[in-house]
XYZ file of C-alpha atoms in Angstrom:
202
model
C 48.221 159.222 39.957
C 47.979 156.581 37.263
C 50.043 153.422 36.793
C 51.224 151.961 33.480
C 52.352 148.393 34.289
C 55.756 148.270 32.578
C 57.813 147.519 35.704
C 59.954 144.479 36.422
C 57.516 142.846 38.842
C 54.334 144.983 38.645
C 53.241 143.913 42.124
C 51.484 147.165 42.974
C 49.831 147.196 39.533
C 48.663 143.627 40.182
C 46.956 144.773 43.376
C 45.198 147.570 41.475
C 43.942 145.022 38.923
C 46.260 146.020 36.067
C 47.978 143.404 33.914
C 51.542 143.819 32.665
C 51.573 145.898 29.503
C 47.921 146.878 29.924
C 48.226 150.376 28.479
C 44.719 150.597 26.992
C 43.073 149.950 30.362
C 45.431 152.389 32.057
C 44.465 155.142 29.606
C 40.765 154.236 29.816
C 40.922 154.764 33.576
C 41.911 158.393 33.004
C 38.550 158.958 31.311
C 36.613 156.981 33.920
C 38.401 158.728 36.801
C 37.803 155.798 39.180
C 40.276 155.919 42.032
C 41.425 154.110 45.180
C 43.067 155.875 48.100
C 46.400 154.235 48.931
C 48.549 154.765 52.017
C 52.122 155.992 51.533
C 54.738 154.593 53.949
C 57.947 156.212 55.161
C 61.200 154.568 56.279
C 63.331 157.237 57.953
C 63.380 159.864 55.161
C 62.391 157.624 52.237
C 58.961 156.531 50.989
C 57.411 153.404 49.470
C 54.069 152.078 48.264
C 54.303 148.314 48.179
C 56.938 146.869 50.530
C 60.232 147.294 52.303
C 62.513 144.873 54.091
C 65.957 143.617 54.951
C 67.832 140.318 54.680
C 70.096 140.635 51.655
C 73.688 141.425 52.621
C 75.215 144.357 50.696
C 72.736 144.050 47.788
C 74.395 146.831 45.761
C 77.824 145.185 45.828
C 77.226 141.998 43.914
C 74.181 140.590 42.133
C 73.336 137.077 43.316
C 70.729 134.469 42.488
C 67.786 134.065 44.865
C 69.483 131.019 46.390
C 72.719 132.991 46.698
C 70.894 135.736 48.603
C 69.378 133.213 50.996
C 72.690 131.420 51.534
C 74.272 134.760 52.442
C 71.666 135.648 55.068
C 72.756 135.789 58.694
C 70.452 136.177 61.707
C 70.552 139.616 63.313
C 69.202 140.460 66.767
C 66.493 143.104 66.655
C 64.302 145.003 69.100
C 60.916 146.061 67.744
C 59.123 149.038 69.288
C 55.476 149.118 68.208
C 52.415 151.072 69.325
C 51.471 148.475 71.905
C 54.590 146.581 73.016
C 58.282 145.848 72.592
C 59.421 142.542 71.079
C 62.815 141.149 70.189
C 64.476 138.158 68.585
C 66.986 136.901 66.030
C 65.745 137.264 62.454
C 67.128 136.315 59.050
C 64.949 138.744 57.135
C 61.961 141.060 57.422
C 59.299 142.162 54.981
C 56.933 145.040 55.716
C 53.892 144.685 53.479
C 51.639 147.584 52.608
C 50.115 145.541 49.756
C 49.855 141.735 49.341
C 52.368 140.946 46.535
C 56.130 141.180 46.063
C 58.834 139.931 43.688
C 56.540 139.151 40.775
C 53.470 137.841 42.574
C 54.713 136.244 45.800
C 52.194 136.627 48.600
C 52.813 138.321 51.915
C 49.429 137.794 53.484
C 46.049 137.868 51.756
C 44.808 140.484 54.188
C 47.547 143.048 53.457
C 45.679 146.105 52.213
C 47.246 149.479 51.276
C 43.903 151.225 51.754
C 43.803 150.591 55.511
C 45.939 152.111 58.270
C 47.874 148.956 59.157
C 51.200 147.561 57.967
C 51.925 143.830 58.095
C 55.458 143.017 59.276
C 56.864 139.510 58.746
C 60.051 138.761 60.692
C 61.544 135.425 59.627
C 63.272 133.641 62.490
C 66.443 131.611 62.062
C 65.568 128.494 60.089
C 67.023 126.000 57.668
C 67.791 127.949 54.499
C 66.372 125.234 52.270
C 63.115 125.503 54.224
C 63.103 129.270 53.684
C 63.691 128.787 49.950
C 60.779 126.341 49.884
C 58.534 128.886 51.621
C 59.412 131.492 48.998
C 58.811 129.076 46.123
C 55.393 128.174 47.558
C 54.644 131.886 47.928
C 55.458 132.303 44.242
C 52.767 129.735 43.526
C 50.163 131.727 45.467
C 50.582 130.403 49.005
C 51.127 133.248 51.524
C 54.586 133.568 53.083
C 52.961 132.823 56.435
C 50.481 130.039 55.733
C 48.822 130.331 59.146
C 49.071 132.383 62.318
C 50.334 129.226 64.052
C 53.515 129.289 61.940
C 56.088 129.978 64.656
C 58.952 130.408 62.186
C 57.593 133.855 61.309
C 56.710 136.660 63.707
C 53.826 138.640 62.215
C 53.036 142.099 63.559
C 50.182 144.267 62.279
C 50.631 147.859 63.395
C 50.533 151.414 62.085
C 54.313 151.424 62.341
C 57.315 150.486 64.451
C 60.891 151.387 65.294
C 63.458 148.709 64.443
C 66.849 148.601 66.189
C 69.403 145.922 65.286
C 72.658 144.669 66.772
C 74.364 144.546 63.350
C 74.041 146.562 60.116
C 71.126 145.837 57.796
C 70.417 146.960 54.229
C 66.837 148.216 53.961
C 65.293 147.984 50.497
C 62.137 149.897 49.473
C 60.022 148.594 46.588
C 63.068 146.666 45.374
C 65.447 149.644 45.496
C 68.388 150.344 47.817
C 69.205 153.923 48.852
C 72.630 154.951 50.203
C 71.142 156.401 53.400
C 69.402 153.073 54.144
C 72.507 150.918 53.625
C 74.289 149.393 56.644
C 71.963 151.051 59.170
C 71.036 149.817 62.640
C 67.840 151.783 63.224
C 64.778 152.408 61.077
C 61.468 154.088 61.812
C 58.677 152.721 59.614
C 55.187 154.219 59.538
C 52.304 155.492 57.420
C 53.111 159.012 56.240
C 50.058 159.991 54.174
C 47.937 158.872 51.250
C 47.452 159.309 47.531
C 44.652 158.532 45.080
C 45.460 156.109 42.237
C 43.429 155.404 39.126
C 42.282 151.786 39.424
C 39.709 149.493 37.782
C 38.569 148.074 41.123
């Protein structure tokens, strides 16, 4: 597959080394036939390339500002069943990163790589909402969402997948989109489902 970077955020294109509106390079890659093998991830019966997550409450009902979304967040208790162990806690939001960028260049973690067989999960514990907004603003400037592994406000799990069960409904979004069958759910199975080759300059 090839990518022409005309999306809203172009986060996956950014990872591939494509700049927004870079049509000439995208077409040149067809001739060069240089590719990278990227993992495809499944959430229940839906698929994504870049990221998925929850935190926004009823995102399809009313469009809010970023601050409005954060103000509306409420901690939900979750049990996390991974390959190696079971963990649980109260979390305001979660991001599962297959690649390192989201929302127009925010960083998940510099090591997030869609060519490997691991997903990076970031579960944000209950915290001051202004602090969370600050974290996201810093991430927009290039600082990873979790600045160090000693950051106890975020639970980071690297695994091939996990099963997520929550005590209250969550709205799971995939690559920025909400699907009706992933709205107000209380269980999600997330895991690598296959791979695809993408034309890429690097």
